[in-house]
Coordinates of C-alpha atoms in Angstrom, one line a residue:
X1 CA 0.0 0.0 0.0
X2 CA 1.3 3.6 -0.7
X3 CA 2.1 6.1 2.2
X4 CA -0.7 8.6 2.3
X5 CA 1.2 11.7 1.9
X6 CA 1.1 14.4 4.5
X7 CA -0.8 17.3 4.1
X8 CA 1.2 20.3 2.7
X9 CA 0.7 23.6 4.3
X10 CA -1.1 26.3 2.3
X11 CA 1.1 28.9 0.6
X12 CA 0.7 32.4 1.8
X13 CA 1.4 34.9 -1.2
X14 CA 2.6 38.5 0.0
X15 CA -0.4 39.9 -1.1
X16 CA -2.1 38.0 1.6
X17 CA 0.5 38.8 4.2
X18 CA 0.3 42.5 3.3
X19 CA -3.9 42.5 4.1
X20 CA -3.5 40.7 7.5
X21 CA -1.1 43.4 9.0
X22 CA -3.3 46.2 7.6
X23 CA -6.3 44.1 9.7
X24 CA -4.0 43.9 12.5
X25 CA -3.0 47.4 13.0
X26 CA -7.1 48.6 11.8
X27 CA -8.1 46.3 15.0
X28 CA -10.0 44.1 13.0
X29 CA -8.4 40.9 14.1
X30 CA -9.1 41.8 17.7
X31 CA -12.1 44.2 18.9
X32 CA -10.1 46.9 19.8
X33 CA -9.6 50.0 18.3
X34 CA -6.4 51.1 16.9
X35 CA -6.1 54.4 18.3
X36 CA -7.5 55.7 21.9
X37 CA -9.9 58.3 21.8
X38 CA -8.1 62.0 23.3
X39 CA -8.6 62.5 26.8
X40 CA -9.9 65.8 26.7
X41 CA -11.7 67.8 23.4
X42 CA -9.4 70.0 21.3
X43 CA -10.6 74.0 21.7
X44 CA -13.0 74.9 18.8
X45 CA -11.0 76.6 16.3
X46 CA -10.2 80.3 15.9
X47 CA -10.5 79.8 20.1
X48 CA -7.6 81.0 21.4
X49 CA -6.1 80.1 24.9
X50 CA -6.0 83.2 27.7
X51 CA -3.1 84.7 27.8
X52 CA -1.0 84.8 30.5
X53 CA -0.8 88.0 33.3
X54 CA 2.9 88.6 32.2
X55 CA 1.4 88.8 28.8
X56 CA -0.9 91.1 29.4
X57 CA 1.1 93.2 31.1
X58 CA 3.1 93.5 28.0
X59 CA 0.2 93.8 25.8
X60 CA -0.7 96.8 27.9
X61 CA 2.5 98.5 28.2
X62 CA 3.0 98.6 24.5
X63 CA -0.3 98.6 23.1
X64 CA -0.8 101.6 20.6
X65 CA -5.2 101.5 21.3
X66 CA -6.9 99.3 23.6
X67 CA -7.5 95.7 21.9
X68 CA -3.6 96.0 19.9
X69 CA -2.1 92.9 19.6
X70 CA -1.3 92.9 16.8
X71 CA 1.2 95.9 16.1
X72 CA 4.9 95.8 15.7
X73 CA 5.5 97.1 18.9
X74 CA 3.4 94.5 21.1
X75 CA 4.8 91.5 19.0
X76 CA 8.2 92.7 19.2
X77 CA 7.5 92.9 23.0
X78 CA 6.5 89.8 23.4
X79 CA 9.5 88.1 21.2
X80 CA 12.2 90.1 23.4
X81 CA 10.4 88.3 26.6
X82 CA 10.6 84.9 25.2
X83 CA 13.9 85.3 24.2
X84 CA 15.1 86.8 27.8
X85 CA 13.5 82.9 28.9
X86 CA 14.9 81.3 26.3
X87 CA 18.4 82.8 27.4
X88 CA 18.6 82.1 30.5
X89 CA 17.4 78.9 30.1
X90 CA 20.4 78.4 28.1
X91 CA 22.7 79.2 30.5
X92 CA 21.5 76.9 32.9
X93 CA 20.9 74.2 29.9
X94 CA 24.0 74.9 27.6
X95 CA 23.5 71.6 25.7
X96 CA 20.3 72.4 24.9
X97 CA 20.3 72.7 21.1
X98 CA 16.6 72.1 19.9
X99 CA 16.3 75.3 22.3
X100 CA 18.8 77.4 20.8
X101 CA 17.6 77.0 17.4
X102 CA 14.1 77.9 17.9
X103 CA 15.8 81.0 20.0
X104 CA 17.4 81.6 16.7
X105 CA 13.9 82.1 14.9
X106 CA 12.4 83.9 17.7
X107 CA 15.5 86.4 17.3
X108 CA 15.3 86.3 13.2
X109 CA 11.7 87.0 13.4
X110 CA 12.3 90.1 16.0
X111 CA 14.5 91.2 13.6
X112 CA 11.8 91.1 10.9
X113 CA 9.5 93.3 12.5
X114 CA 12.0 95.7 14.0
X115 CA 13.4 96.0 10.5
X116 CA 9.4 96.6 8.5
X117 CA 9.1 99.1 11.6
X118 CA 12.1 101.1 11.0
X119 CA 11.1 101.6 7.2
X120 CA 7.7 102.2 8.0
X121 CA 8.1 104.9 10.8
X122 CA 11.5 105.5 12.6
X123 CA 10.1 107.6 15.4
X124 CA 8.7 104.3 16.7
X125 CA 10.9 102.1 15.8
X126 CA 13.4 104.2 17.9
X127 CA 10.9 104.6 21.0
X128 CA 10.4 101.0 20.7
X129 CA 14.1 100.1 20.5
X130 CA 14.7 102.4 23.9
X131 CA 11.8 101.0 26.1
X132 CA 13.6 97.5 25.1
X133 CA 16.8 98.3 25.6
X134 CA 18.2 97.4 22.0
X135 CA 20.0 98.6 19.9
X136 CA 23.1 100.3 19.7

């Protein structure tokens, strides 16, 4: 009598492999989601946070007309505070790198509007530049 032959396994092509990670990371193999719903709701947008009291402040101090947040002056404000942070955070964390480079942009984009100011109006820009102490 012949030997009854063993049965082969079944073949998987790629194709097939590919579809059962995409149902594994879906959740479809098991009944669980793939993500986890957010804790908390994200604010509705054009909804921005309150600002700080130190921000304020500076708001205030610099504002041109009540409601200006908008001006040169204010953001340049603002931008020399976060720096002042950013710098002596530095020199407590001098291997801070990811740091230093976004102080870099904050600096640059100072700059920016300092520079539109003082071609737009250089009263202000030197008022501005005194009440921060820049400049030369």
């Amino acid at each position: 009598m012949p030997k009854a032959k063993a049965p082969q396994p079944k073949k998987v092509h790629a194709k097939e492999k590919k579809e059962v990670k995409k149902a594994v990371k879906v959740g479809a193999v098991k009944n669980t989601p793939a993500r986890k719903a957010k804790a908390s709701k994200p604010e509705p947008h054009g909804v921005a946070p309150e600002p700080s009291e130190e921000k304020k402040q500076i708001i205030e101090q610099y504002q041109i007309k009540d409601g200006d947040t908008g001006s040169p002056e204010v953001q340049a404000a603002l931008l020399t505070k976060r720096i002042e942070k950013l710098v002596s955070h530095l020199k407590t964390n001098p291997s801070d790198n990811h740091s230093r480079r976004g102080l870099l942009g904050i600096v640059s984009k100072r700059r920016r509007l300092l520079h539109y100011l003082e071609q737009k109006d250089k009263q202000r820009f030197q008022s501005i530049g005194q009440k921060l102490g820049l400049g030369k």
